[in-house]
Structure formats: C-alpha cells, structure tokens
CSV table of C-alpha atoms and ligand atoms in Angstrom, one decimal:
chain,number,residue,atom,x,y,z
F,483,MET,CA,103.0,128.9,-103.9
F,484,ARG,CA,106.4,130.5,-103.6
F,485,THR,CA,107.8,133.0,-101.2
F,486,ARG,CA,111.2,134.6,-100.6
F,487,ALA,CA,111.9,131.8,-98.2
F,488,GLY,CA,111.0,129.1,-100.8
F,489,LEU,CA,108.1,126.8,-101.0
F,490,VAL,CA,105.4,127.3,-98.4
F,491,TYR,CA,103.8,123.9,-98.8
F,492,PRO,CA,105.7,120.7,-99.3
F,493,ARG,CA,105.0,118.8,-102.5
F,494,ASP,CA,103.9,115.2,-102.2
F,495,ASP,CA,105.9,114.1,-105.3
F,496,ASN,CA,109.7,114.3,-105.4
F,497,ARG,CA,110.0,115.8,-108.9
F,498,VAL,CA,111.1,119.2,-107.6
F,499,GLU,CA,113.8,117.7,-105.4
F,500,LYS,CA,115.0,115.5,-108.2
F,501,ARG,CA,115.3,118.5,-110.5
F,502,ARG,CA,117.4,120.3,-107.9
F,503,ARG,CA,119.7,117.4,-107.5
F,504,ASP,CA,120.1,116.9,-111.3
F,505,GLY,CA,120.8,120.5,-112.2
F,506,GLY,CA,122.1,122.2,-109.2
F,507,GLY,CA,125.7,121.0,-109.3
F,508,GLY,CA,125.6,120.1,-105.6
F,509,GLY,CA,126.6,123.6,-104.3
F,510,LYS,CA,123.5,125.7,-104.4
F,511,PRO,CA,120.6,123.5,-105.5
F,512,ALA,CA,118.0,125.9,-104.1
F,513,ALA,CA,119.3,128.8,-106.1
F,514,LYS,CA,118.1,127.4,-109.4
F,515,LYS,CA,115.0,129.3,-110.4
F,516,LEU,CA,112.1,127.7,-112.2
F,517,LYS,CA,111.6,129.1,-115.7
F,518,PRO,CA,108.1,130.1,-116.7
F,519,ALA,CA,108.2,127.3,-119.3
F,520,GLU,CA,108.3,124.8,-116.6
F,521,TYR,CA,105.1,126.1,-115.1
F,522,ASP,CA,103.4,126.1,-118.4
F,523,GLY,CA,104.6,122.6,-119.2
F,524,GLY,CA,102.4,121.2,-116.5
F,525,ASN,CA,105.3,119.5,-114.7
F,526,ILE,CA,104.9,121.7,-111.7
F,527,ASP,CA,101.5,123.1,-110.6
F,528,PHE,CA,101.7,124.6,-107.2
F,529,PHE,CA,97.9,125.1,-107.1
F,530,ASP,CA,97.4,121.4,-107.4
F,531,SER,CA,99.6,120.9,-104.4
F,532,LEU,CA,97.4,123.0,-102.2
F,533,HIS,CA,95.2,120.9,-100.0
F,534,ASP,CA,91.5,121.1,-100.6
F,535,ASP,CA,90.9,122.3,-97.0
F,536,LEU,CA,93.1,125.3,-97.6
F,537,VAL,CA,91.3,126.2,-100.9
F,538,VAL,CA,87.9,125.8,-99.2
F,539,THR,CA,89.0,128.1,-96.3
F,540,ILE,CA,90.1,130.8,-98.8
F,541,LEU,CA,86.8,130.4,-100.7
F,542,CYS,CA,84.8,130.6,-97.4
F,543,LYS,CA,86.6,133.9,-96.7
F,544,LEU,CA,85.7,135.1,-100.3
F,545,SER,CA,82.1,134.1,-100.0
F,546,SER,CA,81.6,135.9,-96.7
F,547,SER,CA,83.3,139.1,-97.8
F,548,ALA,CA,82.2,139.3,-101.5
F,549,SER,CA,80.7,142.7,-102.3
F,550,CYS,CA,78.6,141.5,-105.2
F,551,PRO,CA,77.5,138.1,-106.7
F,552,ALA,CA,80.1,138.6,-109.6
F,553,ASP,CA,83.0,138.5,-107.1
F,554,PHE,CA,82.1,134.9,-106.4
F,555,VAL,CA,80.5,133.7,-109.6
F,556,ASN,CA,83.7,134.6,-111.6
F,557,VAL,CA,85.6,132.2,-109.5
F,558,LEU,CA,83.3,129.4,-110.3
F,559,SER,CA,84.1,129.7,-114.0
F,560,THR,CA,87.9,129.8,-113.4
F,561,CYS,CA,88.6,126.1,-113.4
F,562,LYS,CA,87.0,122.8,-112.6
F,563,ARG,CA,88.6,122.5,-109.2
F,564,PHE,CA,87.4,125.9,-108.1
F,565,ASN,CA,83.9,125.2,-109.4
F,566,GLY,CA,83.7,121.9,-107.4
F,567,LEU,CA,85.1,123.4,-104.2
F,568,ALA,CA,83.2,126.7,-104.3
F,569,LEU,CA,79.9,124.9,-104.4
F,570,ARG,CA,80.6,123.0,-101.2
F,571,SER,CA,78.0,123.5,-98.4
F,572,MET,CA,80.6,125.0,-96.1
F,573,VAL,CA,81.4,127.8,-98.6
F,574,LEU,CA,77.8,128.5,-99.6
F,575,SER,CA,76.6,128.6,-96.0
F,576,LYS,CA,78.9,131.6,-95.3
F,577,ALA,CA,77.7,133.6,-98.3
F,578,SER,CA,77.3,137.3,-97.4
F,579,THR,CA,74.1,139.3,-98.0
F,580,LYS,CA,75.9,141.3,-100.7
F,581,MET,CA,77.0,138.1,-102.5
F,582,LEU,CA,73.3,137.0,-102.6
F,583,SER,CA,72.1,140.3,-103.8
F,584,ILE,CA,71.1,139.1,-107.3
F,585,LYS,CA,69.6,141.8,-109.5
F,586,ALA,CA,66.1,141.2,-110.9
F,587,LYS,CA,67.4,141.9,-114.5
F,588,SER,CA,70.0,139.2,-114.1
F,589,TRP,CA,67.5,136.6,-112.9
F,590,SER,CA,67.8,133.2,-114.7
F,591,GLU,CA,67.4,129.6,-114.0
F,592,SER,CA,71.0,129.3,-112.9
F,593,ALA,CA,70.6,132.3,-110.5
F,594,HIS,CA,67.6,130.5,-109.0
F,595,GLN,CA,69.6,127.3,-108.8
F,596,PHE,CA,72.5,129.1,-107.1
F,597,LEU,CA,70.3,130.6,-104.4
F,598,LYS,CA,68.7,127.2,-103.9
F,599,PHE,CA,72.2,125.7,-103.3
F,600,CYS,CA,72.9,128.4,-100.8
F,601,ALA,CA,69.5,127.8,-99.1
F,602,ASP,CA,70.0,124.1,-99.0
F,603,ALA,CA,73.5,124.7,-97.5
F,604,GLY,CA,71.7,126.3,-94.5
F,605,ASN,CA,72.4,129.9,-95.4
F,606,ILE,CA,69.4,131.7,-93.8
F,607,GLU,CA,69.9,134.9,-95.7
F,608,ALA,CA,69.5,132.9,-99.0
F,609,CYS,CA,66.4,131.1,-97.5
F,610,TYR,CA,64.9,134.5,-96.9
F,611,ILE,CA,65.8,136.1,-100.3
F,612,LEU,CA,64.7,133.1,-102.3
F,613,GLY,CA,61.5,132.8,-100.1
F,614,MET,CA,60.6,136.4,-100.9
F,615,ILE,CA,61.3,135.9,-104.7
F,616,ARG,CA,59.3,132.7,-104.8
F,617,PHE,CA,56.4,134.1,-102.8
F,618,TYR,CA,55.9,137.4,-104.5
F,619,CYS,CA,57.6,137.2,-107.9
F,620,LEU,CA,57.2,133.6,-108.9
F,621,GLU,CA,53.9,133.3,-107.1
F,622,ASN,CA,54.9,130.0,-105.6
F,623,ARG,CA,53.4,130.9,-102.2
F,624,GLY,CA,53.8,127.6,-100.4
F,625,SER,CA,57.5,127.1,-101.1
F,626,GLY,CA,58.2,130.8,-100.6
F,627,ALA,CA,56.5,130.9,-97.2
F,628,SER,CA,58.3,127.7,-96.1
F,629,LEU,CA,61.7,129.1,-97.0
F,630,MET,CA,60.9,132.3,-95.1
F,631,ALA,CA,59.8,130.1,-92.2
F,632,LYS,CA,63.1,128.2,-92.3
F,633,ALA,CA,64.9,131.6,-92.1
F,634,ALA,CA,62.6,132.7,-89.3
F,635,ILE,CA,63.4,129.5,-87.3
F,636,GLY,CA,67.0,130.6,-87.6
F,637,SER,CA,66.1,134.0,-85.9
F,638,HIS,CA,66.3,135.9,-89.1
F,639,ALA,CA,64.5,139.2,-88.2
F,640,PRO,CA,63.5,140.3,-91.7
F,641,ALA,CA,62.0,136.9,-92.3
F,642,LEU,CA,60.0,137.1,-89.1
F,643,TYR,CA,58.8,140.5,-90.1
F,644,SER,CA,57.8,139.5,-93.6
F,645,LEU,CA,55.9,136.5,-92.3
F,646,ALA,CA,54.1,139.0,-90.0
F,647,VAL,CA,53.1,141.2,-93.0
F,648,ILE,CA,51.8,138.0,-94.8
F,649,GLN,CA,49.7,137.2,-91.7
F,650,PHE,CA,48.4,140.7,-91.3
F,651,ASN,CA,47.3,140.9,-94.9
F,652,GLY,CA,46.3,137.2,-95.4
F,653,SER,CA,48.7,137.4,-98.4
F,654,GLY,CA,48.4,134.5,-100.8
F,655,GLY,CA,44.9,133.7,-99.5
F,656,GLN,CA,41.7,135.5,-98.9
F,657,LYS,CA,40.7,138.3,-96.6
F,658,CYS,CA,39.4,135.8,-94.1
F,659,ASP,CA,42.9,134.3,-93.9
F,660,LYS,CA,44.2,137.3,-92.0
F,661,ASP,CA,45.6,136.2,-88.7
F,662,LEU,CA,46.3,139.4,-86.7
F,663,ARG,CA,47.4,137.7,-83.5
F,664,ALA,CA,49.9,135.6,-85.4
F,665,GLY,CA,51.1,138.7,-87.1
F,666,VAL,CA,51.6,140.5,-83.8
F,667,ALA,CA,53.4,137.5,-82.3
F,668,LEU,CA,55.9,137.3,-85.3
F,669,CYS,CA,56.3,141.1,-85.2
F,670,ALA,CA,57.2,140.9,-81.5
F,671,ARG,CA,59.9,138.3,-82.2
F,672,ALA,CA,61.4,140.4,-84.9
F,673,ALA,CA,61.2,143.5,-82.7
F,674,PHE,CA,62.9,141.6,-79.9
F,675,LEU,CA,65.8,141.1,-82.4
F,676,GLY,CA,65.9,144.9,-83.0
F,677,HIS,CA,64.2,144.9,-86.5
F,678,ILE,CA,63.2,148.6,-87.0
F,679,ASP,CA,60.1,148.0,-89.2
F,680,ALA,CA,58.9,145.4,-86.7
F,681,LEU,CA,59.3,147.8,-83.8
F,682,ARG,CA,57.4,150.4,-85.7
F,683,GLU,CA,54.6,148.0,-86.8
F,684,LEU,CA,54.3,146.7,-83.2
F,685,GLY,CA,54.1,150.2,-81.9
F,686,HIS,CA,51.2,151.0,-84.3
F,687,CYS,CA,49.4,147.7,-83.5
F,688,LEU,CA,49.5,148.6,-79.8
F,689,GLN,CA,48.4,152.1,-80.3
F,690,ASP,CA,45.5,151.0,-82.5
F,691,GLY,CA,44.6,147.8,-80.7
F,692,TYR,CA,45.2,145.9,-83.9
F,693,GLY,CA,45.6,142.2,-83.2
F,694,VAL,CA,46.6,143.0,-79.6
F,695,LYS,CA,45.1,144.7,-76.6
F,696,LYS,CA,45.2,148.5,-77.0
F,697,ASN,CA,48.0,150.1,-75.0
F,698,PHE,CA,48.8,153.5,-76.3
F,699,SER,CA,51.8,154.4,-74.1
F,700,GLU,CA,53.5,151.0,-74.7
F,701,GLY,CA,52.9,151.5,-78.4
F,702,ARG,CA,54.5,155.0,-78.2
F,703,ARG,CA,57.5,153.4,-76.4
F,704,PHE,CA,58.0,151.0,-79.4
F,705,LEU,CA,57.7,153.9,-81.9
F,706,VAL,CA,60.3,156.0,-80.0
F,707,GLN,CA,62.6,152.9,-79.9
F,708,ALA,CA,62.2,152.4,-83.6
F,709,ASN,CA,63.1,156.0,-84.4
F,710,ALA,CA,66.1,155.9,-82.1
F,711,ARG,CA,67.4,152.7,-83.6
F,712,GLU,CA,66.8,154.1,-87.1
F,713,LEU,CA,68.8,157.2,-86.3
F,714,ALA,CA,71.6,155.1,-84.7
F,715,TYR,CA,71.8,152.9,-87.7
F,716,VAL,CA,72.0,155.8,-90.2
F,717,LEU,CA,74.6,157.5,-88.1
F,718,ALA,CA,76.7,154.4,-87.9
F,719,SER,CA,76.6,153.9,-91.7
F,720,ASN,CA,77.2,157.6,-92.5
F,721,PRO,CA,79.6,158.7,-89.7
F,722,GLY,CA,80.2,162.4,-89.5
F,723,ASP,CA,78.0,163.3,-92.4
F,724,LEU,CA,74.3,163.4,-91.6
F,725,LEU,CA,72.8,164.7,-94.8
F,726,HIS,CA,74.1,165.3,-98.3
F,727,GLN,CA,72.5,167.7,-100.8
F,728,ASP,CA,72.2,164.7,-103.1
F,729,HIS,CA,69.8,163.0,-100.8
F,730,VAL,CA,67.6,166.1,-100.5
F,731,THR,CA,67.4,166.5,-104.3
F,732,ALA,CA,66.7,162.8,-104.7
F,733,GLY,CA,63.8,163.1,-102.2
F,734,ARG,CA,65.5,160.4,-100.0
F,735,VAL,CA,65.4,162.2,-96.7
F,736,LEU,CA,64.0,160.8,-93.5
F,737,TYR,CA,62.8,163.4,-91.1
F,738,THR,CA,63.2,161.8,-87.8
F,739,ASP,CA,61.4,162.5,-84.6
F,740,PHE,CA,64.6,163.8,-83.0
F,741,GLY,CA,64.8,166.9,-85.1
F,742,CYS,CA,67.6,165.5,-87.2
F,743,ASN,CA,67.2,164.8,-90.9
F,744,VAL,CA,69.1,161.8,-92.2
F,745,PRO,CA,69.4,159.8,-95.4
F,746,VAL,CA,67.0,156.9,-95.7
F,747,PRO,CA,68.5,153.5,-94.7
F,748,GLU,CA,69.3,151.2,-97.6
F,749,ALA,CA,66.5,148.7,-98.4
F,750,HIS,CA,67.2,144.9,-97.9
F,751,PRO,CA,68.3,143.2,-101.2
F,752,ALA,CA,65.1,141.1,-101.2
F,753,ASN,CA,63.1,144.4,-101.2
F,754,ARG,CA,65.3,145.8,-103.9
F,755,PHE,CA,64.8,142.7,-106.0
F,756,LEU,CA,61.0,143.0,-105.7
F,757,THR,CA,61.0,146.7,-106.7
F,758,GLU,CA,63.2,146.0,-109.7
F,759,TRP,CA,61.2,142.9,-110.7
F,760,PHE,CA,57.9,144.7,-110.9
F,761,GLU,CA,59.4,147.8,-112.4
F,762,VAL,CA,60.5,145.7,-115.4
F,763,ARG,CA,57.7,143.2,-115.7
F,764,GLY,CA,54.8,145.2,-114.2
F,765,SER,CA,52.0,143.8,-112.2
F,766,SER,CA,48.3,143.7,-112.6
F,767,LEU,CA,47.9,144.4,-108.9
F,768,ARG,CA,49.1,147.3,-106.9
F,769,GLN,CA,52.5,147.6,-105.2
F,770,CYS,CA,53.2,149.1,-101.8
F,771,SER,CA,53.8,152.8,-102.3
F,772,HIS,CA,56.8,152.9,-99.9
F,773,MET,CA,59.8,152.9,-102.3
F,774,GLY,CA,61.9,150.7,-100.1
F,775,CYS,CA,59.4,147.9,-99.9
F,776,GLY,CA,58.4,146.5,-103.3
F,777,ARG,CA,55.8,144.1,-102.0
F,778,PRO,CA,52.9,143.6,-104.4
F,779,GLU,CA,49.3,142.7,-103.5
F,780,THR,CA,48.5,139.0,-103.9
F,781,ARG,CA,44.8,139.8,-104.4
F,782,LYS,CA,42.7,142.9,-105.2
F,783,HIS,CA,42.4,145.5,-102.5
F,784,GLU,CA,44.7,143.6,-100.2
F,785,PHE,CA,46.6,146.7,-99.1
F,786,ARG,CA,45.3,149.6,-97.1
F,787,ARG,CA,45.1,153.0,-98.7
F,788,CYS,CA,45.8,156.4,-97.3
F,789,SER,CA,42.6,157.4,-95.6
F,790,VAL,CA,43.0,161.1,-96.7
F,791,CYS,CA,43.9,161.0,-100.4
F,792,GLY,CA,43.3,157.3,-101.2
F,793,GLY,CA,46.1,157.7,-103.8
F,794,VAL,CA,48.7,155.5,-102.1
F,795,ASN,CA,48.6,152.0,-100.6
F,796,TYR,CA,50.7,150.2,-98.1
F,797,CYS,CA,51.4,146.6,-97.1
F,798,SER,CA,51.9,147.6,-93.5
F,799,ARG,CA,51.6,150.4,-91.0
F,800,ALA,CA,55.4,150.5,-90.8
F,801,CYS,CA,55.7,151.2,-94.6
F,802,GLN,CA,53.0,153.8,-94.3
F,803,ALA,CA,54.6,155.6,-91.4
F,804,LEU,CA,58.0,155.6,-93.0
F,805,ASP,CA,56.7,156.8,-96.4
F,806,TRP,CA,54.7,159.5,-94.6
F,807,LYS,CA,57.8,160.9,-93.1
F,808,MET,CA,59.9,160.6,-96.2
F,809,ARG,CA,57.5,161.7,-98.9
F,810,HIS,CA,53.8,161.5,-98.6
F,811,LYS,CA,53.4,164.1,-95.9
F,812,ALA,CA,54.2,166.7,-98.5
F,813,GLU,CA,52.1,165.2,-101.2
F,814,CYS,CA,48.9,164.1,-99.4
F,815,VAL,CA,45.8,166.1,-100.3
F,816,ALA,CA,42.3,165.2,-99.4
F,817,VAL,CA,40.3,164.4,-102.5
F,818,GLU,CA,36.6,163.8,-101.9
F,819,ARG,CA,36.0,161.6,-105.0
F,820,TRP,CA,38.4,159.0,-103.7
F,821,LEU,CA,36.1,158.4,-100.7
F,822,VAL,CA,33.3,157.5,-103.2
F,823,ASP,CA,35.6,155.1,-105.1
F,824,ASP,CA,36.8,153.6,-101.9
F,825,ASN,CA,33.3,152.7,-100.8
F,826,ALA,CA,32.6,151.2,-104.2
F,827,GLY,CA,35.8,149.1,-103.9
F,828,GLY,CA,34.4,147.5,-100.8
F,829,GLU,CA,37.7,147.5,-98.9
F,830,PHE,CA,37.6,150.9,-97.1
F,831,ASN,CA,35.4,150.1,-94.2
F,832,GLY,CA,35.9,151.9,-91.0
F,833,ASN,CA,38.8,151.7,-88.5
F,834,GLU,CA,40.3,148.5,-89.8
F,835,ASP,CA,41.5,150.2,-93.0
F,836,LEU,CA,41.9,153.6,-91.7
F,837,ILE,CA,45.6,154.3,-91.5
F,838,VAL,CA,46.6,156.3,-88.4
F,839,VAL,CA,49.3,158.7,-89.4
F,840,ASP,CA,52.2,159.0,-87.0
F,841,SER,CA,53.5,162.5,-87.4
I,1961,ZN,ZN1,55.4,147.9,-97.8
I,1962,ZN,ZN1,47.5,160.5,-98.6
C-alpha cells in the first residue's frame, strides 16, 4: 500500500531498499517510482506484505456492513488468501442480517454450507435463518428447532417468537403436542426484548386467556405497546414521509390504532425466504395468509382460520391481527358454507380456534 508519504507498512524483506540503493544515485533514492511492470512481475506485492490481522479486520468490517450476500461472496472468489481469511470464525460471526439474506431462488448446497459456517462461528442471526429454513423448507424439524434454540439462548427475539409459534401450534408434531404455557413463556421473553409480533401475540393471549390466566386490561396494555412500537419503528425507518402513494396502490398500508397510516414494516429475511421458497416450489399444505410471514403448516389443519369467512388462515394471533389491519378487514365476508366445511374439517371447534379480531 502506498500513500503520498510513502509506504504505510514496512516490508519484511529488503528488496525494496536494495532497489533504491542500486538505482537511486544516492541523492534522492525515494523519488524513484515503481513502474507498473514491477508490480506485475511479482517482485513486489504490497498485498502480501499486509499482516493477516489487518486483512481480517477489514473483512470483519465488510461482513458487518455488507448490504447483500454478493458483496461478501464476491470477495471469496477474488484470491486464495481472501478466501481463507474471509471464512475465519471472527469474520463470519460478525456477518450482518443483510449479508445473510440469501434468496430462495439462489438456494444451493454451497449457500447452505455458507450459512452453516456462519452458524458454527456463533452468528445467532445465521442460526435463526438456517433454523427456519431447515425447519419449514427442508422439513428437518429437529436440527431446525435446535438451531433456533441456539439463537434464542443468545436472546435473539425473532427466534424466541418463532419457537413460541411452534409451541402454540405443535408444529412438526401432532395437535396434542401443543404447549400453550411454553408458547406464552417464550413469547413473554421475546416481548421483553421489544419484539413487536411477540407483544401483540402476548396481548391477545392475555385477552383470550390462551395459555395464560385471562387478564383483559393487561392484554390491552401489550397491544397498545405493540402498536406504539410499530409506529415508532416505521417512523424511524421512513423519517418525514409517512405514506407514499406507491404503498397505497400496492396494498401495503398499515392502519395503526393511532389514526396514522404507515407503510408496513419490512419482513425479516427468514420470512421473506419462506415466502419465496413456497411461491416457487408450492406446498401441499396451506401457508399463513399474512404476506409478511411465509410459515407453512406442518400438518393438515394446523393453522386457525378466520372465524367469519374461513377463507384465510394464520399461524398466530399476531399474524391475524396484522393482516386484518392491512388487508383482510376490507375483504372479509361471512360465507355460510364455510362453516359447514369447517365442521367437516374437524378443526373448527369452539373458542380455541375462534380468532378474536382486534379492530
Ligand atoms: Zn403467520
Ligand atoms: Zn375473514
């Protein structure tokens, strides 16, 4: 590396100094400039003289600030040295959420391997994303759930919430595997960390007495907190501009409880991956109707349906409440025949499956 002041890092061999002495005529040895041919010739390679620690520090910065996976992956293919250093645990453990946002259409064995390296390096975001992919897309429930648990132990709020959804639904098992109390406990931990969906879910659980002792006013408090946090989050990410016409025409408008309409917050990369995955490959089972979720059922009739129209189904009360405000409120129409079908399906049985709409 060269600056106006000269070399930044001293070289460990003395070839540069020797060349100065031989060709400089004694007067101004430093003034002799290196010709491009000398770089190409391999005699001088300033990159080689950089200490590994310095290159790793730069790669750590890149991995924590990369805006997409390609920003980082392109570096891996640049040279052998970059490839070796970029795959060090220290670099992978700092990978940003955006760097780990692999698209479902780009999924491959090497993408899987890369996420696994990051998860093994202790990156809890990678643990969560790979856990969700394994659990729902690859149907490897055991390893998916344990990766999510690893992220949850590291206080990863979306992982805690996703594990709560799995417990509420008995996902990956039978209906009798539902553990509502465990679901509420996980939800409470995620809500404590400020996770908006978890706050909303907990609010509905308290209002309905679902897995926890009924406490309507406490439930209402959590719902208000969820809406306030949601509004604050959207305002922080769209400062000074609450709602574009583009969002209205795209149907992505969230009508908040505070009389202020805002764009819908962006879904987590893991949810986007699930949505894209099942869009391309399809699923024999139903998916959550909330567009920012993407979770599929793991057995028939796992998700609850809208008690009025029966035409939509949700993995959780949080998804239902959000989709109601965004979209379904305008579309929901009572259709008598669905009630007959629901009874035949054997899943629509009283209050447990009746979704209480929070309008
Ligand atoms: Zn959902
Ligand atoms: Zn409906």
